[in-house]
CSV table of N, CA, C and O in Angstrom, one decimal:
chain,number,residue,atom,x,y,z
Y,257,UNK,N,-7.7,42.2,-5.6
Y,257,UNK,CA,-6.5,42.5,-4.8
Y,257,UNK,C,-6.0,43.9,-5.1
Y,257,UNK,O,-6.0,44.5,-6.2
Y,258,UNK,N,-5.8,44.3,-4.2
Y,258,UNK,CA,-4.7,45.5,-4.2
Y,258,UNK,C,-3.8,46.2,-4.9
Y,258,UNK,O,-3.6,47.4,-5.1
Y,259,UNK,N,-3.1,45.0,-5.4
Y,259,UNK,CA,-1.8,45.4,-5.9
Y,259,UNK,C,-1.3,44.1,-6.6
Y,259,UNK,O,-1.6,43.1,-5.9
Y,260,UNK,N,-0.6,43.8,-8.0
Y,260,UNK,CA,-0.4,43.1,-8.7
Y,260,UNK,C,1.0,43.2,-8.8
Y,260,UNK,O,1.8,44.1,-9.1
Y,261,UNK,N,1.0,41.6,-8.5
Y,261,UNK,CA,2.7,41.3,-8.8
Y,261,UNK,C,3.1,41.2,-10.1
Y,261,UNK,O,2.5,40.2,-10.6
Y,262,UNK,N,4.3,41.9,-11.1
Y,262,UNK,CA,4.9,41.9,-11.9
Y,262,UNK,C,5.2,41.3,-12.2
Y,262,UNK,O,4.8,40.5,-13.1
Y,263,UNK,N,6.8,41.2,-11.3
Y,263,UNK,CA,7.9,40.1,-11.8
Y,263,UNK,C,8.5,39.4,-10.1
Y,263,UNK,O,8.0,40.0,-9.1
Y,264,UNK,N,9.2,38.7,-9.8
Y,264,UNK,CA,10.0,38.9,-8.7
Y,264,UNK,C,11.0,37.8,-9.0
Y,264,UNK,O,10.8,36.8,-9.6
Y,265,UNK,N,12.3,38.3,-8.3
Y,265,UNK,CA,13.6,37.4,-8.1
Y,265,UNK,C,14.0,37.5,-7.0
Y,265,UNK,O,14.4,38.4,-6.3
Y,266,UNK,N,13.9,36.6,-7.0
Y,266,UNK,CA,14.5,35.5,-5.4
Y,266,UNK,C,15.6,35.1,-5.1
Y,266,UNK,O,15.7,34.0,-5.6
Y,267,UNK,N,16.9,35.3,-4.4
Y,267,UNK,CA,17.5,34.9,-4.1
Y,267,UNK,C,18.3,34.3,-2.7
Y,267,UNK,O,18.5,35.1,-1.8
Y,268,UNK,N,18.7,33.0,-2.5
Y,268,UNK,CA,18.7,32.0,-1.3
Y,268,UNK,C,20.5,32.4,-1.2
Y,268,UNK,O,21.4,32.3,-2.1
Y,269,UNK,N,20.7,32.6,-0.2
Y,269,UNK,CA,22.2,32.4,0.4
Y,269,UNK,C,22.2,31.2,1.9
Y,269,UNK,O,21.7,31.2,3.0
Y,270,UNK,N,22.9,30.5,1.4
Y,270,UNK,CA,22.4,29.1,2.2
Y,270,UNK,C,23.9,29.0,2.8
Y,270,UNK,O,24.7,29.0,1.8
Y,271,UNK,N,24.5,29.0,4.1
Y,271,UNK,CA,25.9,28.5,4.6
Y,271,UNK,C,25.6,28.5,6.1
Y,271,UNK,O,24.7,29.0,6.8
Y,272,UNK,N,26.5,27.7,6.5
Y,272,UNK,CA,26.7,27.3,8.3
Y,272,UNK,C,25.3,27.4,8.7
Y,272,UNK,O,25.0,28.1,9.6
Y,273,UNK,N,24.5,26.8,8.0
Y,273,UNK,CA,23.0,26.6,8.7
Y,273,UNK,C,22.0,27.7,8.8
Y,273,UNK,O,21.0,27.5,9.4
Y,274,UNK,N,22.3,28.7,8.1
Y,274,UNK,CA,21.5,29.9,7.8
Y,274,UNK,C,21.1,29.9,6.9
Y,274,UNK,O,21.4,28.9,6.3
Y,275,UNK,N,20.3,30.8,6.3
Y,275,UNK,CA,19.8,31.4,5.3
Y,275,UNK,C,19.4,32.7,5.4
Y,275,UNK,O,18.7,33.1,6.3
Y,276,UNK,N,19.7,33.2,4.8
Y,276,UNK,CA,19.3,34.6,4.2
Y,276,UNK,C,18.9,34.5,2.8
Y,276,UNK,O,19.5,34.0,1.9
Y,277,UNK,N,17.4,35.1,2.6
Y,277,UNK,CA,16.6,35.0,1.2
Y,277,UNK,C,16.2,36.6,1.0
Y,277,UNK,O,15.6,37.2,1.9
Y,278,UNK,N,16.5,37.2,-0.2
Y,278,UNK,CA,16.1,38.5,-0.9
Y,278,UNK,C,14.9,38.4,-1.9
Y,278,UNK,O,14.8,37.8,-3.0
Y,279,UNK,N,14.2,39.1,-1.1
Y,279,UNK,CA,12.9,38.9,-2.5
Y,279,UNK,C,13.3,40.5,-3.0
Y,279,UNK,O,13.6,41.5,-2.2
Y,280,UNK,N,13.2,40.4,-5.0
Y,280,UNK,CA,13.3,42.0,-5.1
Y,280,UNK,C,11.2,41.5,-6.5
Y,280,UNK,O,10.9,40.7,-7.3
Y,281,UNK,N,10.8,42.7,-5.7
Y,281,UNK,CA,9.3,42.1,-6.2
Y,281,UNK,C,8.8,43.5,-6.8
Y,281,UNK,O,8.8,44.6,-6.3
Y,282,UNK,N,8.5,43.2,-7.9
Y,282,UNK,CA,8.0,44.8,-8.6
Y,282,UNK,C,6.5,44.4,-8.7
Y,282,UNK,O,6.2,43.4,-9.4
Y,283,UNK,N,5.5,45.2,-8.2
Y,283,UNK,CA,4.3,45.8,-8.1
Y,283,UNK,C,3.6,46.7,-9.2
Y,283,UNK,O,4.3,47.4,-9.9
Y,284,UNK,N,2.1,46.7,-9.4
Y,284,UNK,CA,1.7,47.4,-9.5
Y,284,UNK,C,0.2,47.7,-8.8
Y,284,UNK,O,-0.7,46.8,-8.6
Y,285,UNK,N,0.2,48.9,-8.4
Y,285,UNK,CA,-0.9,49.3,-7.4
Y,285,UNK,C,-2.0,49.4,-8.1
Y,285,UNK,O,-2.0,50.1,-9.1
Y,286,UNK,N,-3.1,48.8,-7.5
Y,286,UNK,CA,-4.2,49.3,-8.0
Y,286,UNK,C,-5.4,49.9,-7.7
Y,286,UNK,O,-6.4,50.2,-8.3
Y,287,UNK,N,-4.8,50.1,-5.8
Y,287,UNK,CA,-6.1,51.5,-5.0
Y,287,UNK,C,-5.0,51.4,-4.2
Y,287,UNK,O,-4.0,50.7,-4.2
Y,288,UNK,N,-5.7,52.6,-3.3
Y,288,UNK,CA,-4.7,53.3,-2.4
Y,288,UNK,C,-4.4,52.7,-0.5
Y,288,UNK,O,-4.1,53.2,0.6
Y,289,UNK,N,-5.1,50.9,-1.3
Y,289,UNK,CA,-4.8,50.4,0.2
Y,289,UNK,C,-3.3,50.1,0.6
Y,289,UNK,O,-2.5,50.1,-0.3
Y,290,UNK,N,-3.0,50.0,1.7
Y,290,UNK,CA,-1.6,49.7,2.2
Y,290,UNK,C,-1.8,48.0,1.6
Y,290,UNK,O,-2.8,47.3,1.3
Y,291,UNK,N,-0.1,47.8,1.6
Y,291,UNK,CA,0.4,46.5,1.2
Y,291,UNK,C,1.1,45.8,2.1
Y,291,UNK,O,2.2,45.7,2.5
Y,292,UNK,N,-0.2,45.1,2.2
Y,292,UNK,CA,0.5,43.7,4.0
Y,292,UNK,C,1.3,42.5,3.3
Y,292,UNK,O,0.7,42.0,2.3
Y,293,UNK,N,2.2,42.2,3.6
Y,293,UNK,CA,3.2,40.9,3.1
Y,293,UNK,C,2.9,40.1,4.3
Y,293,UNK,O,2.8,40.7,5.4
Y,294,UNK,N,2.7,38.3,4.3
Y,294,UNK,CA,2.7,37.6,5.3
Y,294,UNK,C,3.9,37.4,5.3
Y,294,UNK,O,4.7,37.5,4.4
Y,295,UNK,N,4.0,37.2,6.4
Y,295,UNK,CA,5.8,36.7,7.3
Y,295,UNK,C,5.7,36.4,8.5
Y,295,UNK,O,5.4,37.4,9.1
Y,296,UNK,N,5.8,35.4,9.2
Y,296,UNK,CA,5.8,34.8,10.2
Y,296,UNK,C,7.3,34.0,10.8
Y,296,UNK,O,7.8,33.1,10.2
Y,297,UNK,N,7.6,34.6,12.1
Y,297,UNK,CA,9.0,33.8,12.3
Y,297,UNK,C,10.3,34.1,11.5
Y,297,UNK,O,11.2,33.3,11.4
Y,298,UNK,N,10.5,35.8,10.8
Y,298,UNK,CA,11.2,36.0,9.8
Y,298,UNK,C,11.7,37.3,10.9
Y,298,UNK,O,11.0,37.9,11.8
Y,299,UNK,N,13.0,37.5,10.4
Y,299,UNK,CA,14.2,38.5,11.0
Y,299,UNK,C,13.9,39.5,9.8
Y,299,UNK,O,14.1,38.9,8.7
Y,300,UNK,N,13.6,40.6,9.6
Y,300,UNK,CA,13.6,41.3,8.9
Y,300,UNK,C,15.5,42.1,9.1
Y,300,UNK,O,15.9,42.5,10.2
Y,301,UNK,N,16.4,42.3,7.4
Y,301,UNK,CA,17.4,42.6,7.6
Y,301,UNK,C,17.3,44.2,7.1
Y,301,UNK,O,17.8,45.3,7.6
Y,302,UNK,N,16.6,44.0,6.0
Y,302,UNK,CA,16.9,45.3,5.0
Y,302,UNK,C,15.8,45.6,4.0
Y,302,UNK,O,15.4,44.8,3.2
Y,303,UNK,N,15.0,47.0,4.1
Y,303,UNK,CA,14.2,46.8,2.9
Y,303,UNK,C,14.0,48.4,2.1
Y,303,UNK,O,14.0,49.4,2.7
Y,304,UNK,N,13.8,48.2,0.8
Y,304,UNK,CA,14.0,49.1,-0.1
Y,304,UNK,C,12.8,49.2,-1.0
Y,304,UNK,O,12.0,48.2,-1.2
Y,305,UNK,N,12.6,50.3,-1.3
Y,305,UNK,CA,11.4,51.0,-2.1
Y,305,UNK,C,12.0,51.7,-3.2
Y,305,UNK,O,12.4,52.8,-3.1
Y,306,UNK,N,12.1,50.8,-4.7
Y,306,UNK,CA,12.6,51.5,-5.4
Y,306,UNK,C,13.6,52.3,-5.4
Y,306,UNK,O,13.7,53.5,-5.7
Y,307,UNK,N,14.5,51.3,-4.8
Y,307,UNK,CA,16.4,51.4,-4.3
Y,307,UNK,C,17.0,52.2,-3.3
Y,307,UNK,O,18.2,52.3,-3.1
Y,308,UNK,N,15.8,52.9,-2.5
Y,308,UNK,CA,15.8,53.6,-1.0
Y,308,UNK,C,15.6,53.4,0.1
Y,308,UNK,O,14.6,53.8,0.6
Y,309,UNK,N,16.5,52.8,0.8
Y,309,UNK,CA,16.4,51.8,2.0
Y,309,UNK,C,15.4,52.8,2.9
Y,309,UNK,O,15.7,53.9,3.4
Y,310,UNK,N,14.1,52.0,3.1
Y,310,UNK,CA,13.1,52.2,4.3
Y,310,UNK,C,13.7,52.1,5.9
Y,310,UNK,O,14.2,51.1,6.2
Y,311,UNK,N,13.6,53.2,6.9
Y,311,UNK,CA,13.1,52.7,8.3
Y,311,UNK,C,12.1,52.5,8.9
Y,311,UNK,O,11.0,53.0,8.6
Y,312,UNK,N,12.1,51.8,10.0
Y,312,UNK,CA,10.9,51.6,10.5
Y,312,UNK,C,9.8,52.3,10.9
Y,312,UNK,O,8.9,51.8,11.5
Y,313,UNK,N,9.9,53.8,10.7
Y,313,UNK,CA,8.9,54.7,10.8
Y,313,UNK,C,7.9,54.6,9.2
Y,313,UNK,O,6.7,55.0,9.0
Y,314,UNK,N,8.9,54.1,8.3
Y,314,UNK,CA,8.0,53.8,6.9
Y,314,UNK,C,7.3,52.7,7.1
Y,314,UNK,O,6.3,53.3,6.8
Y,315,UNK,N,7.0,51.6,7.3
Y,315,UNK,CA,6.5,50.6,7.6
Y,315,UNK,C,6.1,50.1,9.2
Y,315,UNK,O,6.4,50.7,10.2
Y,316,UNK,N,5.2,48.7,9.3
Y,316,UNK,CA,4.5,48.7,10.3
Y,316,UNK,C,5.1,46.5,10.4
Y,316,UNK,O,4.9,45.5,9.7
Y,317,UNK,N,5.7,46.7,11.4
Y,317,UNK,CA,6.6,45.2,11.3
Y,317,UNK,C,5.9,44.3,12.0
Y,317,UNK,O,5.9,45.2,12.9
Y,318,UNK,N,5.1,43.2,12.7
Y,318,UNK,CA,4.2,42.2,13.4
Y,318,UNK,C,5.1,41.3,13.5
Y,318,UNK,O,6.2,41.2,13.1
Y,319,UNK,N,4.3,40.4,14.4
Y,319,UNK,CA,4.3,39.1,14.6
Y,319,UNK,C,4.4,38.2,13.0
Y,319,UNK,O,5.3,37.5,12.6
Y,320,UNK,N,2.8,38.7,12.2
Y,320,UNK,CA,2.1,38.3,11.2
Y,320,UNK,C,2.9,38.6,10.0
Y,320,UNK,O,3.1,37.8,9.1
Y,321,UNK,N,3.2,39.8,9.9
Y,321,UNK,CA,3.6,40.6,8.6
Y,321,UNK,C,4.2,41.7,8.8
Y,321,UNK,O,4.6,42.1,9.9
Y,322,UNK,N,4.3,42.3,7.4
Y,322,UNK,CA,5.0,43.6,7.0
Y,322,UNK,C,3.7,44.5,6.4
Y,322,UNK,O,3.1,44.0,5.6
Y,323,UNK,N,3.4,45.9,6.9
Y,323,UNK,CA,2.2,46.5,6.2
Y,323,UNK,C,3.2,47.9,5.9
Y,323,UNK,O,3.9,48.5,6.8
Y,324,UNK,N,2.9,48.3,4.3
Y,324,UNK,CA,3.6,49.2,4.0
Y,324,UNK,C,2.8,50.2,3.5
Y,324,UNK,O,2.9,50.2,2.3
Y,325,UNK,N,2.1,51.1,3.8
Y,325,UNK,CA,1.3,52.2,3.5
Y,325,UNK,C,1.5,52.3,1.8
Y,325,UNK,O,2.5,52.0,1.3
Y,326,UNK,N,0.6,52.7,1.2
Y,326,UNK,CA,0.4,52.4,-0.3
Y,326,UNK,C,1.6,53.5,-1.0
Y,326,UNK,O,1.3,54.7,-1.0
Y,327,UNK,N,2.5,53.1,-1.5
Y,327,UNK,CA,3.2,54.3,-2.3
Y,327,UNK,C,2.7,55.3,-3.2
Y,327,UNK,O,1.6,55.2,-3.8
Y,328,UNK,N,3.4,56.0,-3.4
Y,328,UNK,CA,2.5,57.3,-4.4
Y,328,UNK,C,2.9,56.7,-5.7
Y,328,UNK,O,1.9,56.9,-6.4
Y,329,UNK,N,3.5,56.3,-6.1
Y,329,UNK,CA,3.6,55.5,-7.8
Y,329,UNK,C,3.1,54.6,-7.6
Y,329,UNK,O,3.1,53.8,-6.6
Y,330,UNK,N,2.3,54.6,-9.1
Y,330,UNK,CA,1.6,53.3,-9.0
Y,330,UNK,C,2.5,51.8,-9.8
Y,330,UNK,O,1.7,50.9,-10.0
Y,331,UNK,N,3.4,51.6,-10.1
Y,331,UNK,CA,4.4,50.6,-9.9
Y,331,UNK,C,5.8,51.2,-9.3
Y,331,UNK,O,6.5,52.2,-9.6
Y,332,UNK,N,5.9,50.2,-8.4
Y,332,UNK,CA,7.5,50.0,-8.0
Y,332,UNK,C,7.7,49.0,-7.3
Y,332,UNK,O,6.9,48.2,-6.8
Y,333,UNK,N,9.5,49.0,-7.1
Y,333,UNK,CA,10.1,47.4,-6.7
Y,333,UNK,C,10.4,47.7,-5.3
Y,333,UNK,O,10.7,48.7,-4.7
Y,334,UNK,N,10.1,46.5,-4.7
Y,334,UNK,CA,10.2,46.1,-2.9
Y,334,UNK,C,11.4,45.3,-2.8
Y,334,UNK,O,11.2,44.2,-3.3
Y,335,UNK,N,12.4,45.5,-2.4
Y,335,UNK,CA,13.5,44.7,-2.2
Y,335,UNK,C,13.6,44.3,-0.5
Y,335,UNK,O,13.9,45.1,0.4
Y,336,UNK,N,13.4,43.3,-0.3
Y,336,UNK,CA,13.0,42.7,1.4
Y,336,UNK,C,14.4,41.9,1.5
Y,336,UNK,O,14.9,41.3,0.5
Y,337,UNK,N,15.0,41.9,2.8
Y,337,UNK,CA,16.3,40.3,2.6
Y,337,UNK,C,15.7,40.3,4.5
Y,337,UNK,O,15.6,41.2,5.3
Y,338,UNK,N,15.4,39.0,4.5
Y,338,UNK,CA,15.2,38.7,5.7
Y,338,UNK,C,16.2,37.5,5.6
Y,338,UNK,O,16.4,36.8,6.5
């Protein structure tokens, strides 16, 4: 694989029938391929690259997933809240 998962913390905010879930996921890369996340049927709200909120010219959003072109450090944290 690509890229190796560290650590991650998850957090569920559950009210009036919603949810909102934050993954904050620390990586480490191990070639210079882009990093596809599956997600299907997910609202993407907010997402951060080592505490710098991304727009959508940084990333590539689908039906399928999230593909994020490989960062130049070879560890860092992805904070996603869909």
């Amino acid at each position: 694989y690509p890229y190796a998962l560290k650590h991650i913390d998850l957090n569920f905010d559950l009210r009036d029938g919603q949810t909102s879930v934050t993954a904050k996921t620390q990586f480490e890369k191990k070639s210079d391929e882009p990093l596809f996340l599956n997600g299907e049927g997910l609202t993407l709200k907010k997402i951060l690259l080592d505490g710098k909120e991304l727009t959508e010219k940084d990333y590539e959003l689908t039906d399928i997933g999230l593909t994020l072109p490989a960062p130049a450090q070879n560890t860092f944290t992805l904070e996603i809240e869909t």
